PDB file of C-alpha atoms in Angstrom:
ATOM      1  CA  UNK A 128     -11.176  15.413  18.308  1.00  0.00           C
ATOM      2  CA  UNK A 129      -9.731  13.245  15.617  1.00  0.00           C
ATOM      3  CA  UNK A 130      -7.349  13.376  12.517  1.00  0.00           C
ATOM      4  CA  UNK A 131      -8.620  11.886   9.373  1.00  0.00           C
ATOM      5  CA  UNK A 132      -5.190  11.893   6.857  1.00  0.00           C
ATOM      6  CA  UNK A 133      -6.688  11.049   3.760  1.00  0.00           C
ATOM      7  CA  UNK A 134      -5.068   9.534   0.903  1.00  0.00           C
ATOM      8  CA  UNK A 135      -7.042   9.241  -2.336  1.00  0.00           C
ATOM      9  CA  UNK A 136      -5.711   6.874  -5.060  1.00  0.00           C
ATOM     10  CA  UNK A 137      -5.016   6.988  -8.714  1.00  0.00           C
ATOM     11  CA  UNK A 138      -3.953  10.570  -9.900  1.00  0.00           C
ATOM     12  CA  UNK A 139      -3.334  11.336  -5.955  1.00  0.00           C
ATOM     13  CA  UNK A 140      -5.522  14.644  -6.006  1.00  0.00           C
ATOM     14  CA  UNK A 141      -6.712  15.378  -3.167  1.00  0.00           C
ATOM     15  CA  UNK A 142     -10.347  16.701  -3.973  1.00  0.00           C
ATOM     16  CA  UNK A 143     -11.718  13.227  -4.642  1.00  0.00           C
ATOM     17  CA  UNK A 144     -12.185  13.907  -0.600  1.00  0.00           C
ATOM     18  CA  UNK A 145     -13.135  17.396  -0.353  1.00  0.00           C
ATOM     19  CA  UNK A 146     -17.247  15.937   0.767  1.00  0.00           C
ATOM     20  CA  UNK A 147     -15.729  13.789   3.267  1.00  0.00           C
ATOM     21  CA  UNK A 148     -13.131  16.564   4.779  1.00  0.00           C
ATOM     22  CA  UNK A 149     -16.317  19.299   4.869  1.00  0.00           C
ATOM     23  CA  UNK A 150     -18.195  16.669   6.501  1.00  0.00           C
ATOM     24  CA  UNK A 151     -16.275  15.133   9.067  1.00  0.00           C
ATOM     25  CA  UNK A 152     -14.956  18.920   9.937  1.00  0.00           C
ATOM     26  CA  UNK A 153     -18.903  19.825  11.093  1.00  0.00           C
ATOM     27  CA  UNK A 154     -18.657  16.424  12.848  1.00  0.00           C
ATOM     28  CA  UNK A 155     -15.864  18.828  14.223  1.00  0.00           C
ATOM     29  CA  UNK A 156     -12.633  17.006  13.838  1.00  0.00           C
ATOM     30  CA  UNK A 157      -9.875  17.394  11.777  1.00  0.00           C
ATOM     31  CA  UNK A 158     -10.103  16.587   8.382  1.00  0.00           C
ATOM     32  CA  UNK A 159      -6.352  16.416   5.844  1.00  0.00           C
ATOM     33  CA  UNK A 160      -6.229  15.453   2.118  1.00  0.00           C
ATOM     34  CA  UNK A 161      -2.860  14.746   0.765  1.00  0.00           C
ATOM     35  CA  UNK A 162      -2.327  16.184  -2.643  1.00  0.00           C
ATOM     36  CA  UNK A 163       0.281  12.983  -4.059  1.00  0.00           C
ATOM     37  CA  UNK A 164       2.619  13.490  -7.215  1.00  0.00           C
ATOM     38  CA  UNK A 165       0.421  10.519  -9.362  1.00  0.00           C
ATOM     39  CA  UNK A 166       1.920  12.165 -12.337  1.00  0.00           C
ATOM     40  CA  UNK A 167       5.591  11.996 -11.794  1.00  0.00           C
ATOM     41  CA  UNK A 168       6.980   9.208 -12.963  1.00  0.00           C
ATOM     42  CA  UNK A 169       9.765   8.896 -10.324  1.00  0.00           C
ATOM     43  CA  UNK A 170       7.557   9.118  -6.967  1.00  0.00           C
ATOM     44  CA  UNK A 171       6.303   5.902  -5.827  1.00  0.00           C
ATOM     45  CA  UNK A 172       4.759   4.665  -2.402  1.00  0.00           C
ATOM     46  CA  UNK A 173       7.251   5.994   0.103  1.00  0.00           C
ATOM     47  CA  UNK A 174       7.886   8.815  -1.592  1.00  0.00           C
ATOM     48  CA  UNK A 175       3.807   9.572  -1.316  1.00  0.00           C
ATOM     49  CA  UNK A 176       4.138   8.128   2.256  1.00  0.00           C
ATOM     50  CA  UNK A 177       7.039  11.617   2.677  1.00  0.00           C
ATOM     51  CA  UNK A 178       4.632  13.546   1.162  1.00  0.00           C
ATOM     52  CA  UNK A 179       1.486  12.957   3.375  1.00  0.00           C
ATOM     53  CA  UNK A 180       2.881  12.566   6.588  1.00  0.00           C
ATOM     54  CA  UNK A 181       4.611  16.124   5.896  1.00  0.00           C
ATOM     55  CA  UNK A 182       1.128  17.515   5.351  1.00  0.00           C
ATOM     56  CA  UNK A 183       0.561  16.136   8.772  1.00  0.00           C
ATOM     57  CA  UNK A 184       2.817  17.480  10.397  1.00  0.00           C
ATOM     58  CA  UNK A 185       3.135  17.323  14.228  1.00  0.00           C
ATOM     59  CA  UNK A 186      -0.543  15.986  14.956  1.00  0.00           C
ATOM     60  CA  UNK A 187      -0.271  12.681  16.734  1.00  0.00           C
ATOM     61  CA  UNK A 188      -2.040   9.342  16.244  1.00  0.00           C
ATOM     62  CA  UNK A 189      -4.328   9.927  12.958  1.00  0.00           C
ATOM     63  CA  UNK A 190      -6.587   7.363  11.312  1.00  0.00           C
ATOM     64  CA  UNK A 191      -4.942   6.577   7.975  1.00  0.00           C
ATOM     65  CA  UNK A 192      -7.385   6.275   5.367  1.00  0.00           C
ATOM     66  CA  UNK A 193      -6.129   4.852   1.887  1.00  0.00           C
ATOM     67  CA  UNK A 194      -8.638   5.214  -1.124  1.00  0.00           C
ATOM     68  CA  UNK A 195      -7.931   2.238  -3.790  1.00  0.00           C
ATOM     69  CA  UNK A 196      -4.191   2.778  -4.766  1.00  0.00           C
ATOM     70  CA  UNK A 197      -3.711   4.968  -1.633  1.00  0.00           C
ATOM     71  CA  UNK A 198      -4.095   1.717   0.307  1.00  0.00           C
ATOM     72  CA  UNK A 199      -0.304   0.634   0.425  1.00  0.00           C
ATOM     73  CA  UNK A 200       0.713   4.553   1.376  1.00  0.00           C
ATOM     74  CA  UNK A 201      -2.000   4.564   3.970  1.00  0.00           C
ATOM     75  CA  UNK A 202       0.026   0.856   5.132  1.00  0.00           C
ATOM     76  CA  UNK A 203       3.262   2.357   4.912  1.00  0.00           C
ATOM     77  CA  UNK A 204       2.234   5.292   6.638  1.00  0.00           C
ATOM     78  CA  UNK A 205       0.902   3.639   9.545  1.00  0.00           C
ATOM     79  CA  UNK A 206       4.595   1.274   9.750  1.00  0.00           C
ATOM     80  CA  UNK A 207       6.080   4.724  10.525  1.00  0.00           C
ATOM     81  CA  UNK A 208       4.162   7.015  12.634  1.00  0.00           C
ATOM     82  CA  UNK A 209       1.925   5.694  15.232  1.00  0.00           C
ATOM     83  CA  UNK A 210      -1.828   5.739  14.114  1.00  0.00           C
ATOM     84  CA  UNK A 211      -4.736   5.041  15.724  1.00  0.00           C
ATOM     85  CA  UNK A 212      -5.997   2.889  12.899  1.00  0.00           C
ATOM     86  CA  UNK A 213      -6.389   2.400   9.266  1.00  0.00           C
ATOM     87  CA  UNK A 214      -9.073   2.428   6.928  1.00  0.00           C
ATOM     88  CA  UNK A 215      -8.781   0.987   3.386  1.00  0.00           C
ATOM     89  CA  UNK A 216     -11.697   2.359   1.155  1.00  0.00           C
ATOM     90  CA  UNK A 217     -12.157  -0.349  -1.251  1.00  0.00           C
ATOM     91  CA  UNK A 218      -8.052  -0.055  -1.620  1.00  0.00           C
ATOM     92  CA  UNK A 219      -5.419  -2.361  -2.714  1.00  0.00           C
ATOM     93  CA  UNK A 220      -4.987  -3.965   0.438  1.00  0.00           C
ATOM     94  CA  UNK A 221      -1.343  -5.590   0.008  1.00  0.00           C
ATOM     95  CA  UNK A 222       0.087  -8.579   1.050  1.00  0.00           C
ATOM     96  CA  UNK A 223       3.237  -8.904   2.929  1.00  0.00           C
ATOM     97  CA  UNK A 224       6.188  -9.480   0.211  1.00  0.00           C
ATOM     98  CA  UNK A 225       4.062  -7.598  -2.587  1.00  0.00           C
ATOM     99  CA  UNK A 226       3.887  -4.279  -3.878  1.00  0.00           C
ATOM    100  CA  UNK A 227       1.665  -2.501  -6.286  1.00  0.00           C
ATOM    101  CA  UNK A 228       2.303  -3.931  -9.406  1.00  0.00           C
ATOM    102  CA  UNK A 229       1.860  -7.437  -8.419  1.00  0.00           C
ATOM    103  CA  UNK A 230      -0.989  -6.855  -7.160  1.00  0.00           C
ATOM    104  CA  UNK A 231      -2.953  -7.280  -9.510  1.00  0.00           C
ATOM    105  CA  UNK A 232      -1.979 -10.478 -10.837  1.00  0.00           C
ATOM    106  CA  UNK A 233      -1.414 -11.853  -6.983  1.00  0.00           C
ATOM    107  CA  UNK A 234      -4.907 -10.911  -5.907  1.00  0.00           C
ATOM    108  CA  UNK A 235      -6.605 -12.535  -8.887  1.00  0.00           C
ATOM    109  CA  UNK A 236      -8.061  -9.014  -9.989  1.00  0.00           C
ATOM    110  CA  UNK A 237      -8.249  -9.381 -13.449  1.00  0.00           C
ATOM    111  CA  UNK A 238     -10.393 -12.922 -13.004  1.00  0.00           C
ATOM    112  CA  UNK A 239     -12.853 -10.815 -10.845  1.00  0.00           C
ATOM    113  CA  UNK A 240     -13.276  -8.208 -12.338  1.00  0.00           C
ATOM    114  CA  UNK A 241     -13.806  -9.893 -16.332  1.00  0.00           C
ATOM    115  CA  UNK A 242     -16.621 -12.186 -14.139  1.00  0.00           C
ATOM    116  CA  UNK A 243     -18.035  -9.210 -12.839  1.00  0.00           C
ATOM    117  CA  UNK A 244     -18.534  -7.752 -16.647  1.00  0.00           C
ATOM    118  CA  UNK A 245     -19.590 -10.427 -18.030  1.00  0.00           C
ATOM    119  CA  UNK A 246     -22.289 -11.416 -14.726  1.00  0.00           C
ATOM    120  CA  UNK A 247     -23.339  -7.299 -15.972  1.00  0.00           C
ATOM    121  CA  UNK A 248     -24.280  -8.404 -19.803  1.00  0.00           C
ATOM    122  CA  UNK A 249     -21.701  -6.433 -21.018  1.00  0.00           C
ATOM    123  CA  UNK A 250     -19.292  -7.615 -24.089  1.00  0.00           C
ATOM    124  CA  UNK A 251     -16.297  -7.325 -22.807  1.00  0.00           C
ATOM    125  CA  UNK A 252     -14.001  -5.947 -19.924  1.00  0.00           C
ATOM    126  CA  UNK A 253     -11.976  -2.522 -21.569  1.00  0.00           C
ATOM    127  CA  UNK A 254     -12.000   0.335 -19.922  1.00  0.00           C
ATOM    128  CA  UNK A 255     -15.416   2.670 -19.311  1.00  0.00           C
ATOM    129  CA  UNK A 256     -14.402   5.400 -16.885  1.00  0.00           C
ATOM    130  CA  UNK A 257     -18.422   5.985 -17.014  1.00  0.00           C
ATOM    131  CA  UNK A 258     -19.606   2.737 -15.486  1.00  0.00           C
ATOM    132  CA  UNK A 259     -17.210   1.589 -13.838  1.00  0.00           C
ATOM    133  CA  UNK A 260     -16.424   4.942 -11.446  1.00  0.00           C
ATOM    134  CA  UNK A 261     -19.171   7.145 -12.450  1.00  0.00           C
ATOM    135  CA  UNK A 262     -22.512   5.716 -12.409  1.00  0.00           C
ATOM    136  CA  UNK A 263     -23.580   6.118  -8.677  1.00  0.00           C
ATOM    137  CA  UNK A 264     -21.398   9.484  -8.864  1.00  0.00           C
ATOM    138  CA  UNK A 265     -23.816  12.858  -9.018  1.00  0.00           C
ATOM    139  CA  UNK A 266     -23.863  14.359 -12.264  1.00  0.00           C
ATOM    140  CA  UNK A 267     -23.079  18.021 -10.553  1.00  0.00           C
ATOM    141  CA  UNK A 268     -20.350  16.572  -8.773  1.00  0.00           C
ATOM    142  CA  UNK A 269     -18.373  14.307 -11.904  1.00  0.00           C
ATOM    143  CA  UNK A 270     -18.305  17.237 -13.956  1.00  0.00           C
ATOM    144  CA  UNK A 271     -17.000  19.476 -10.680  1.00  0.00           C
ATOM    145  CA  UNK A 272     -14.573  16.762 -10.831  1.00  0.00           C
ATOM    146  CA  UNK A 273     -13.116  16.730 -14.777  1.00  0.00           C
ATOM    147  CA  UNK A 274     -10.989  19.843 -13.722  1.00  0.00           C
ATOM    148  CA  UNK A 275      -8.666  17.483 -11.076  1.00  0.00           C
ATOM    149  CA  UNK A 276      -8.106  15.263 -13.448  1.00  0.00           C
ATOM    150  CA  UNK A 277      -4.508  14.096 -12.940  1.00  0.00           C
ATOM    151  CA  UNK A 278      -2.413  11.512 -15.235  1.00  0.00           C
ATOM    152  CA  UNK A 279      -1.160   8.581 -12.697  1.00  0.00           C
ATOM    153  CA  UNK A 280       1.629   7.521 -14.067  1.00  0.00           C
ATOM    154  CA  UNK A 281       3.707   4.286 -13.455  1.00  0.00           C
ATOM    155  CA  UNK A 282       6.477   5.081  -9.974  1.00  0.00           C
ATOM    156  CA  UNK A 283       3.770   3.236  -7.756  1.00  0.00           C
ATOM    157  CA  UNK A 284       4.274  -0.073  -9.568  1.00  0.00           C
ATOM    158  CA  UNK A 285       7.459   0.205 -10.773  1.00  0.00           C
ATOM    159  CA  UNK A 286      10.320   1.690  -7.738  1.00  0.00           C
ATOM    160  CA  UNK A 287      10.546  -2.126  -6.199  1.00  0.00           C
ATOM    161  CA  UNK A 288       8.314  -1.501  -2.923  1.00  0.00           C
ATOM    162  CA  UNK A 289       7.298  -3.858  -1.038  1.00  0.00           C
ATOM    163  CA  UNK A 290       5.221  -4.627   2.198  1.00  0.00           C
ATOM    164  CA  UNK A 291       7.756  -5.675   5.017  1.00  0.00           C
ATOM    165  CA  UNK A 292       5.040  -6.473   6.955  1.00  0.00           C
ATOM    166  CA  UNK A 293       1.425  -5.325   8.917  1.00  0.00           C
ATOM    167  CA  UNK A 294       1.691  -2.909  11.124  1.00  0.00           C
ATOM    168  CA  UNK A 295       0.450  -3.793  14.599  1.00  0.00           C
ATOM    169  CA  UNK A 296      -2.157  -1.294  14.283  1.00  0.00           C
ATOM    170  CA  UNK A 297      -6.053  -2.110  14.037  1.00  0.00           C
ATOM    171  CA  UNK A 298      -7.230  -2.103  10.564  1.00  0.00           C
ATOM    172  CA  UNK A 299     -10.987  -1.379   8.834  1.00  0.00           C
ATOM    173  CA  UNK A 300     -12.136  -2.118   5.668  1.00  0.00           C
ATOM    174  CA  UNK A 301     -14.674  -0.687   3.921  1.00  0.00           C
ATOM    175  CA  UNK A 302     -16.178  -1.873   0.205  1.00  0.00           C
ATOM    176  CA  UNK A 303     -18.388  -0.936  -2.007  1.00  0.00           C
ATOM    177  CA  UNK A 304     -21.163  -3.207  -2.541  1.00  0.00           C
ATOM    178  CA  UNK A 305     -21.841  -2.144  -6.139  1.00  0.00           C
ATOM    179  CA  UNK A 306     -17.822  -1.545  -6.988  1.00  0.00           C
ATOM    180  CA  UNK A 307     -17.336  -2.187 -11.039  1.00  0.00           C
ATOM    181  CA  UNK A 308     -13.921  -1.430 -10.910  1.00  0.00           C
ATOM    182  CA  UNK A 309     -12.548  -3.702  -7.343  1.00  0.00           C
ATOM    183  CA  UNK A 310     -15.723  -5.956  -7.093  1.00  0.00           C
ATOM    184  CA  UNK A 311     -16.685  -6.388  -3.899  1.00  0.00           C
ATOM    185  CA  UNK A 312     -17.173  -9.840  -3.281  1.00  0.00           C
ATOM    186  CA  UNK A 313     -13.316  -9.763  -4.472  1.00  0.00           C
ATOM    187  CA  UNK A 314     -12.268  -7.505  -1.909  1.00  0.00           C
ATOM    188  CA  UNK A 315     -14.769  -8.956   0.935  1.00  0.00           C
ATOM    189  CA  UNK A 316     -12.332 -12.163  -0.056  1.00  0.00           C
ATOM    190  CA  UNK A 317      -8.971  -9.764   0.269  1.00  0.00           C
ATOM    191  CA  UNK A 318     -10.112  -8.681   3.775  1.00  0.00           C
ATOM    192  CA  UNK A 319     -10.593 -11.378   5.256  1.00  0.00           C
ATOM    193  CA  UNK A 320      -7.175 -13.285   4.019  1.00  0.00           C
ATOM    194  CA  UNK A 321      -5.050  -9.804   3.880  1.00  0.00           C
ATOM    195  CA  UNK A 322      -6.127  -7.335   6.074  1.00  0.00           C
ATOM    196  CA  UNK A 323      -7.997 -10.428   8.471  1.00  0.00           C
ATOM    197  CA  UNK A 324     -10.718  -8.297   9.001  1.00  0.00           C
ATOM    198  CA  UNK A 325     -14.419  -8.693   8.408  1.00  0.00           C
ATOM    199  CA  UNK A 326     -15.143  -6.040   5.932  1.00  0.00           C
ATOM    200  CA  UNK A 327     -18.084  -2.695   6.373  1.00  0.00           C
ATOM    201  CA  UNK A 328     -20.083  -3.023   3.240  1.00  0.00           C
ATOM    202  CA  UNK A 329     -21.950  -0.421   2.314  1.00  0.00           C
ATOM    203  CA  UNK A 330     -24.255   0.168  -0.791  1.00  0.00           C
ATOM    204  CA  UNK A 331     -22.186   2.410  -4.068  1.00  0.00           C
ATOM    205  CA  UNK A 332     -19.233   1.927  -6.291  1.00  0.00           C
ATOM    206  CA  UNK A 333     -15.520   2.287  -6.382  1.00  0.00           C
ATOM    207  CA  UNK A 334     -15.664   6.319  -5.563  1.00  0.00           C
ATOM    208  CA  UNK A 335     -17.196   5.719  -2.357  1.00  0.00           C
ATOM    209  CA  UNK A 336     -16.215   9.415  -1.126  1.00  0.00           C
ATOM    210  CA  UNK A 337     -17.814  11.050  -3.841  1.00  0.00           C
ATOM    211  CA  UNK A 338     -20.926   8.997  -4.265  1.00  0.00           C
ATOM    212  CA  UNK A 339     -22.424   8.883  -0.445  1.00  0.00           C
ATOM    213  CA  UNK A 340     -20.041  10.843   1.845  1.00  0.00           C
ATOM    214  CA  UNK A 341     -22.635  10.531   4.965  1.00  0.00           C
ATOM    215  CA  UNK A 342     -22.331   7.132   4.650  1.00  0.00           C
ATOM    216  CA  UNK A 343     -18.895   7.143   4.816  1.00  0.00           C
ATOM    217  CA  UNK A 344     -18.154   9.355   7.514  1.00  0.00           C
ATOM    218  CA  UNK A 345     -20.485   7.492   9.542  1.00  0.00           C
ATOM    219  CA  UNK A 346     -18.425   4.558   9.237  1.00  0.00           C
ATOM    220  CA  UNK A 347     -14.754   6.676   9.859  1.00  0.00           C
ATOM    221  CA  UNK A 348     -16.390   8.179  13.161  1.00  0.00           C
ATOM    222  CA  UNK A 349     -17.668   5.372  14.175  1.00  0.00           C
ATOM    223  CA  UNK A 350     -14.195   2.839  13.674  1.00  0.00           C
TER     224      UNK A 350
END
């Protein structure tokens, strides 16, 4: 049995992982989906890591999984306690000396996304939640998620946290081939440059845990 510590992205809502939690438990593993204080403007990456570690308790050597904004928190957790592996899913992969507030510019995200939007035939890069996030999520799951939405405050982007160094831990990067928010080719480049790994590419968009949890769980279990 493996313990999986599941760190959500923007908003910090543990519900995001509910389909993965069920699938992992059916496989005989322990799955802990962390609920983060994303709506607290005073909370940033160190606080998120504190909350996640409190949820983990004394369970040894988990696999820490971070989705999107959960990526930096997953790496910070692995700096603090022994973990079996970090898995970053459509994540903001940090660079040494960089924080989430710097990531958008330093990573080249804006240019990559604008190019992807143009390639899709859209007129501009304006935010469209349905087009960017929900295009491959089953309609009933997307509808259920509306009740779980939570505002994401700026704490992780303004708290001053930067990655001091990468922990000496195996890393798996999972990329949604059809991600419209963090385009696939952009993520593949960051996986190679920042994590030093060749990513696992799955069909699907930014919210893989909602769109195709079984495919994601196969990667998590086999990692």
